[in-house]
PDB file of N, CA and C in Angstrom:
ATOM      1  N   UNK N   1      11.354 108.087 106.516  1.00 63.00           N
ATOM      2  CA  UNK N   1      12.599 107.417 106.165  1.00 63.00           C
ATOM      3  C   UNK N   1      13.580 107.351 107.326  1.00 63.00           C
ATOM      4  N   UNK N   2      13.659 107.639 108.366  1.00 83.00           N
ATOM      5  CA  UNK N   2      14.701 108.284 109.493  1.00 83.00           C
ATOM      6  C   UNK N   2      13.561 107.315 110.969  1.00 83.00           C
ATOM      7  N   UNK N   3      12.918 106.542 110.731  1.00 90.00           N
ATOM      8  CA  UNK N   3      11.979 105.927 111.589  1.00 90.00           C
ATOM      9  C   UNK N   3      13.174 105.564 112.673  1.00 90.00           C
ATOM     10  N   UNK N   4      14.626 105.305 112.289  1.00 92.00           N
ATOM     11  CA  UNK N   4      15.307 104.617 113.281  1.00 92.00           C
ATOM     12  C   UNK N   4      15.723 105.690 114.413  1.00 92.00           C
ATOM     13  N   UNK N   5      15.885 106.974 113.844  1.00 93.00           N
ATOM     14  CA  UNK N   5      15.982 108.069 114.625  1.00 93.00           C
ATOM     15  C   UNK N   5      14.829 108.233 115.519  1.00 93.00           C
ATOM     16  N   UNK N   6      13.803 107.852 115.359  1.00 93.00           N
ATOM     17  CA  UNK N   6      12.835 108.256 116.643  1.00 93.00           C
ATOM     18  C   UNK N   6      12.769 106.957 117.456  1.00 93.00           C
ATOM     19  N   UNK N   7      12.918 105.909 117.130  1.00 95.00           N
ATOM     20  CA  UNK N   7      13.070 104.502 117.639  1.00 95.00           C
ATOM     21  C   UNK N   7      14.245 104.771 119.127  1.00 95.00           C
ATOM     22  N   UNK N   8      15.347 105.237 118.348  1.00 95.00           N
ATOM     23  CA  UNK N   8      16.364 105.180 119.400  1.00 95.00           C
ATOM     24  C   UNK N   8      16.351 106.256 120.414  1.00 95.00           C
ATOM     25  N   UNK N   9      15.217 107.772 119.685  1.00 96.00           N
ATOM     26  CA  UNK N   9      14.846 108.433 121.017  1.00 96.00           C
ATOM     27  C   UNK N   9      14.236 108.393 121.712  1.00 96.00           C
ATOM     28  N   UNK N  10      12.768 107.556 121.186  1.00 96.00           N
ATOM     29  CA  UNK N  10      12.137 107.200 122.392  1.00 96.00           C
ATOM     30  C   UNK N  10      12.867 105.610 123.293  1.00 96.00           C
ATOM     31  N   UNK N  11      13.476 104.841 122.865  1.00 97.00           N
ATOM     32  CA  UNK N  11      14.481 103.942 123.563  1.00 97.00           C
ATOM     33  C   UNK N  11      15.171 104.846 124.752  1.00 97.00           C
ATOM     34  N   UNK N  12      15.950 105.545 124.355  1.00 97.00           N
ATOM     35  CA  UNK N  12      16.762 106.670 125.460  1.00 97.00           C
ATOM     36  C   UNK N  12      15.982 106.898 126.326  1.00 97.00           C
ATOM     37  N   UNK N  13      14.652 107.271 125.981  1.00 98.00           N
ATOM     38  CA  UNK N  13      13.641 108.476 126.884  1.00 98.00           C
ATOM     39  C   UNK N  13      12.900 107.041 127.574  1.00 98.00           C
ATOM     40  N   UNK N  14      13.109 106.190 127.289  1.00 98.00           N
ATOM     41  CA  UNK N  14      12.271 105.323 128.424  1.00 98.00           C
ATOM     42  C   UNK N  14      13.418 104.604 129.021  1.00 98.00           C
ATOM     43  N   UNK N  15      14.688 104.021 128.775  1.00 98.00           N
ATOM     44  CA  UNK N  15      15.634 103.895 129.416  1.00 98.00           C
ATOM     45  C   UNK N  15      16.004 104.358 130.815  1.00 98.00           C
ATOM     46  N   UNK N  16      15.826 106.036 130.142  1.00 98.00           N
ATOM     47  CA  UNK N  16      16.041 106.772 131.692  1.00 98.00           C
ATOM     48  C   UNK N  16      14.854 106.817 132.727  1.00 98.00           C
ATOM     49  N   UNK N  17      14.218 106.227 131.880  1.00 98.00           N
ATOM     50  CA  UNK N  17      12.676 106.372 132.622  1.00 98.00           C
ATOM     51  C   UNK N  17      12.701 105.306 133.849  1.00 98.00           C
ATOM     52  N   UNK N  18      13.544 104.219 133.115  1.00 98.00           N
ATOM     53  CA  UNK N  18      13.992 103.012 134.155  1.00 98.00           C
ATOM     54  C   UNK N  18      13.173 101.374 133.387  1.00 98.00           C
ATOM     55  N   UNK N  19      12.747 102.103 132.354  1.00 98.00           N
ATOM     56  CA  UNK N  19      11.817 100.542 131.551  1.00 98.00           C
ATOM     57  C   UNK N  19      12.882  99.965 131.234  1.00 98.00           C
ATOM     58  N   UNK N  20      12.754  98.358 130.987  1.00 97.00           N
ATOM     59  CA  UNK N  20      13.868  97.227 129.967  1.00 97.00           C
ATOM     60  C   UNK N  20      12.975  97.351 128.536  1.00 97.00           C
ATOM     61  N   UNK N  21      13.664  97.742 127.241  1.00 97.00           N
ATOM     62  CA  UNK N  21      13.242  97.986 126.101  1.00 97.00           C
ATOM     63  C   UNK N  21      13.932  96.969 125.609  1.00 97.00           C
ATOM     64  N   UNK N  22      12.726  96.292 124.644  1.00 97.00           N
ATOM     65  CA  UNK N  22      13.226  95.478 123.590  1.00 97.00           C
ATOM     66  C   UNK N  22      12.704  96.281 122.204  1.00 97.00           C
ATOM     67  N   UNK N  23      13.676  96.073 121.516  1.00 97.00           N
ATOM     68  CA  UNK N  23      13.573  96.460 120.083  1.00 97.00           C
ATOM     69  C   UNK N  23      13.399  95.582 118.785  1.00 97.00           C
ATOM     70  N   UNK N  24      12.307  95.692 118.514  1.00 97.00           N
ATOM     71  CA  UNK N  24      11.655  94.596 116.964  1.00 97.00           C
ATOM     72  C   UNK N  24      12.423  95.251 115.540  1.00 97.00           C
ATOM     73  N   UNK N  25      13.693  94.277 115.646  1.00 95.00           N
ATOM     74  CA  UNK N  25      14.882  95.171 114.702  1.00 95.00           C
ATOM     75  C   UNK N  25      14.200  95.113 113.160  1.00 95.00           C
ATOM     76  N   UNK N  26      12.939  94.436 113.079  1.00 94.00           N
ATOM     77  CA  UNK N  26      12.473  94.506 111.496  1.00 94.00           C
ATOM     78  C   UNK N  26      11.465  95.138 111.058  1.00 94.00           C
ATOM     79  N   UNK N  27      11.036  95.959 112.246  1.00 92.00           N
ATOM     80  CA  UNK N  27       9.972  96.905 112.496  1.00 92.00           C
ATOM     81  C   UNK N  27      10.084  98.106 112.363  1.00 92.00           C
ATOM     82  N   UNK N  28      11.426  98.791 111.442  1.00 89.00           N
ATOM     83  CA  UNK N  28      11.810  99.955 111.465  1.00 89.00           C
ATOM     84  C   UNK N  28      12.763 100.518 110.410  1.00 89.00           C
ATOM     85  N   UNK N  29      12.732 101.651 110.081  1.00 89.00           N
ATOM     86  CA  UNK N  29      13.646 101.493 108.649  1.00 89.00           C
ATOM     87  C   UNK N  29      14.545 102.578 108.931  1.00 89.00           C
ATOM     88  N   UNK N  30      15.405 102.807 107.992  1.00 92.00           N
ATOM     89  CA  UNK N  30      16.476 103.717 107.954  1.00 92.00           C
ATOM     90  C   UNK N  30      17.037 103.793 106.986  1.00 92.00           C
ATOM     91  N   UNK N  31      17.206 104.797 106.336  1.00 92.00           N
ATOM     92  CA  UNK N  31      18.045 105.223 104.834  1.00 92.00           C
ATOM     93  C   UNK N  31      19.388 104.862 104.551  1.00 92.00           C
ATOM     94  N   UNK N  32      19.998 104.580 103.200  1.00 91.00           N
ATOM     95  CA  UNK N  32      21.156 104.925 102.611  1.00 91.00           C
ATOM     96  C   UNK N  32      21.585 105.912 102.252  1.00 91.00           C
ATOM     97  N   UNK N  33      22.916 106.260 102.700  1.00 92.00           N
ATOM     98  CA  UNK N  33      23.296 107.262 102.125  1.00 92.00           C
ATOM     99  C   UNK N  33      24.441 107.620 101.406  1.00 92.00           C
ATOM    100  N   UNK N  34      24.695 107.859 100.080  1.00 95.00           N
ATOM    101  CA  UNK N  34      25.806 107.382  99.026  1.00 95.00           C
ATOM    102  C   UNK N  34      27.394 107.538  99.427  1.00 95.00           C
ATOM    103  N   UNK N  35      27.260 108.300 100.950  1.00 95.00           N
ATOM    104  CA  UNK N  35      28.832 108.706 101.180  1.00 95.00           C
ATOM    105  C   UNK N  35      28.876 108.166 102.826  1.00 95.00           C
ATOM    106  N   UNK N  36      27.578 108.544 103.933  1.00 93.00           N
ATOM    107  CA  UNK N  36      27.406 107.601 105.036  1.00 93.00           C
ATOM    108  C   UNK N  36      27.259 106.149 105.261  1.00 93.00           C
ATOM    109  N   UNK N  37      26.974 105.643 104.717  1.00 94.00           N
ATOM    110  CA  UNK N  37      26.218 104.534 104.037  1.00 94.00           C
ATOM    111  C   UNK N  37      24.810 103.901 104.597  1.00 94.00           C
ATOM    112  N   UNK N  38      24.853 102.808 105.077  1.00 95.00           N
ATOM    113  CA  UNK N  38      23.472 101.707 105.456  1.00 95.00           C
ATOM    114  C   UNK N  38      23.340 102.486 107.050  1.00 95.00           C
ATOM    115  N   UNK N  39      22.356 103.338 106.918  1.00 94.00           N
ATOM    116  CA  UNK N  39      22.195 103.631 108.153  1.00 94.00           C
ATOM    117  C   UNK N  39      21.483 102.458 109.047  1.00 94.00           C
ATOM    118  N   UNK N  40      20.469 101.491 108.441  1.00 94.00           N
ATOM    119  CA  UNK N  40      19.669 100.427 109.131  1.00 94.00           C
ATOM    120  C   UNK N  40      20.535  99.954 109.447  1.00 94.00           C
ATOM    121  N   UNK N  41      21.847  99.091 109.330  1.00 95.00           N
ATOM    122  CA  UNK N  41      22.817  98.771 110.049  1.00 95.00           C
ATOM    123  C   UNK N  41      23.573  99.640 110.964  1.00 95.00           C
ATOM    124  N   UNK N  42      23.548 101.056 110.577  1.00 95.00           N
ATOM    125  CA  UNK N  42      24.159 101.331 111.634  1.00 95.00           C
ATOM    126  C   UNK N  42      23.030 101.479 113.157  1.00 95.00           C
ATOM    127  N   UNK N  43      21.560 101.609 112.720  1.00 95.00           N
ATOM    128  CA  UNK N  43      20.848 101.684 113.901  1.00 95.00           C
ATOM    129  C   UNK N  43      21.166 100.487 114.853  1.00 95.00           C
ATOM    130  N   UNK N  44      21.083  99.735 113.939  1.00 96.00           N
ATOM    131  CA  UNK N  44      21.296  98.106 114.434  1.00 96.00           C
ATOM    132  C   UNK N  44      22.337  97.766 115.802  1.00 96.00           C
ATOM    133  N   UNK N  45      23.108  98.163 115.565  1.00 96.00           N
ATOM    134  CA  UNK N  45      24.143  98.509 116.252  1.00 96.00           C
ATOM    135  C   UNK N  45      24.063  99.173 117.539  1.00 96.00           C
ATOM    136  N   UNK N  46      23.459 100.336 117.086  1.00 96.00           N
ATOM    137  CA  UNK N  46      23.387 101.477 118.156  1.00 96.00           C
ATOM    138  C   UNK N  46      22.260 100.689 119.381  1.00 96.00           C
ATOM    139  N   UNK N  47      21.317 100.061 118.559  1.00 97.00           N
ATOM    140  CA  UNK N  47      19.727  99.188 119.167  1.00 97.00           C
ATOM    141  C   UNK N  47      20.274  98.459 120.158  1.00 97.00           C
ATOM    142  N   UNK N  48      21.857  97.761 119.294  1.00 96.00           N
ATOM    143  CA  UNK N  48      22.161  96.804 120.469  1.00 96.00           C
ATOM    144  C   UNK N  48      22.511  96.692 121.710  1.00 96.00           C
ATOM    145  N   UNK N  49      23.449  98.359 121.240  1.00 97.00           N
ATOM    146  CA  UNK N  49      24.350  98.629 122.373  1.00 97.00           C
ATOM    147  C   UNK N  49      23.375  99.291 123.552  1.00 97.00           C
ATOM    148  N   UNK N  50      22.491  99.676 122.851  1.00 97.00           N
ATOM    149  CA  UNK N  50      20.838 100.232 123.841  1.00 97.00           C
ATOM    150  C   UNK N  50      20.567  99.650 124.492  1.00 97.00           C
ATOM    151  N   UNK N  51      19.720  99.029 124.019  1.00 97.00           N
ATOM    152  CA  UNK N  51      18.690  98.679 124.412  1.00 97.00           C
ATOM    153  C   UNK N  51      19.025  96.885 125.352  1.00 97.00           C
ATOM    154  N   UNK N  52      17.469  96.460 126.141  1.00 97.00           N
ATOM    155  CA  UNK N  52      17.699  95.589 126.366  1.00 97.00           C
ATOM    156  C   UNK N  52      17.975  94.190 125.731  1.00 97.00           C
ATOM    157  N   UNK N  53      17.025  94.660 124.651  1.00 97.00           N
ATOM    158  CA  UNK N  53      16.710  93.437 123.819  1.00 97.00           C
ATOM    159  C   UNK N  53      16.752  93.866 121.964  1.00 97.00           C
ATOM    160  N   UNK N  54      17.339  92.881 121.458  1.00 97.00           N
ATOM    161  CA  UNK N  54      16.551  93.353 119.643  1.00 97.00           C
ATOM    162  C   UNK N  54      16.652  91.986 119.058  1.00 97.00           C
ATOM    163  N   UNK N  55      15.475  91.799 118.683  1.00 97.00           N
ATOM    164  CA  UNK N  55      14.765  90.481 118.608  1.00 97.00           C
ATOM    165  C   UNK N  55      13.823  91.162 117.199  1.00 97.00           C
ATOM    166  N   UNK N  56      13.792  89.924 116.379  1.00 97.00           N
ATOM    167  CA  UNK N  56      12.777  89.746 114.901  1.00 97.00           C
ATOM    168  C   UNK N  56      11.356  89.846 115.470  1.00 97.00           C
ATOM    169  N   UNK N  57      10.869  89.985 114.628  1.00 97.00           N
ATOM    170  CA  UNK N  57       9.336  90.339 115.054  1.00 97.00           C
ATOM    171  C   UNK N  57       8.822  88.807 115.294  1.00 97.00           C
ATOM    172  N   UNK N  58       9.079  87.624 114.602  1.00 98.00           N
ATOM    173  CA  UNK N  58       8.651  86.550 114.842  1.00 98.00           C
ATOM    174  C   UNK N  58       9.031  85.630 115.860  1.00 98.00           C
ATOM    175  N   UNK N  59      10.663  86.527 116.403  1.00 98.00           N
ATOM    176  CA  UNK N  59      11.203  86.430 117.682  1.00 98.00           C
ATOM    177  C   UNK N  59       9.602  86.414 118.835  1.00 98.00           C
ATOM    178  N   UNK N  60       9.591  88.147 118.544  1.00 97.00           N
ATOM    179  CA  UNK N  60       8.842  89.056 119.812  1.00 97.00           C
ATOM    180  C   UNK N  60       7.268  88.138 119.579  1.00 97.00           C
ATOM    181  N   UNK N  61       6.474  87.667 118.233  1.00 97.00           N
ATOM    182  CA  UNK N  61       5.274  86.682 117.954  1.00 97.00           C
ATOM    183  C   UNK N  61       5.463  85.684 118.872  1.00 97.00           C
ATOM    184  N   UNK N  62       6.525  84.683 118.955  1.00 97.00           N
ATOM    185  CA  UNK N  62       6.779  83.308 119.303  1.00 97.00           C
ATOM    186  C   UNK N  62       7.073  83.466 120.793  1.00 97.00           C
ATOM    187  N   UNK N  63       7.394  84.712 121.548  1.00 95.00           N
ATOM    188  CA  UNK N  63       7.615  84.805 123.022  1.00 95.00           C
ATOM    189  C   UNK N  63       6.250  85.611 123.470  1.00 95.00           C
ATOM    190  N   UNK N  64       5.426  85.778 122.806  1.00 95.00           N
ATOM    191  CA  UNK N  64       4.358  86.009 123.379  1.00 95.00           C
ATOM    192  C   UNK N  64       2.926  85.013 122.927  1.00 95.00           C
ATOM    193  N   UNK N  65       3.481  83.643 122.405  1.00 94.00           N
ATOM    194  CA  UNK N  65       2.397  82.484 122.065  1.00 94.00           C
ATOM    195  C   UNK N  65       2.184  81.674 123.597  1.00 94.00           C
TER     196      UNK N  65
END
């Protein structure tokens, strides 16, 4: 349930590594929580401010046809 939590650590850990990461924002999930709320939006966010890229999976399909 927390898939977005390892998403954004291995993002970090190759970041520093010096890779450009794109992120397949529909490829990953993340919980609600009744008082935090939509964490998948909040990954979303965090993905953006990350990473190089966050692109739909049919995005990441159609740039590699």
């Amino acid at each position: 349930m927390l898939a977005n939590l390892c998403v954004e650590a291995h993002l970090r850990e190759l970041l520093e590594q010096g890779f450009e990461v794109l992120v397949v924002k529909d490829a990953t999930a993340a919980p609600r929580h009744p008082e935090l709320g939509d964490g998948y939006k909040a990954a979303l966010i965090n993905f953006g401010y990350i990473a190089n890229a966050l692109l739909s999976t049919d995005e990441v399909v159609a740039a590699m046809q």
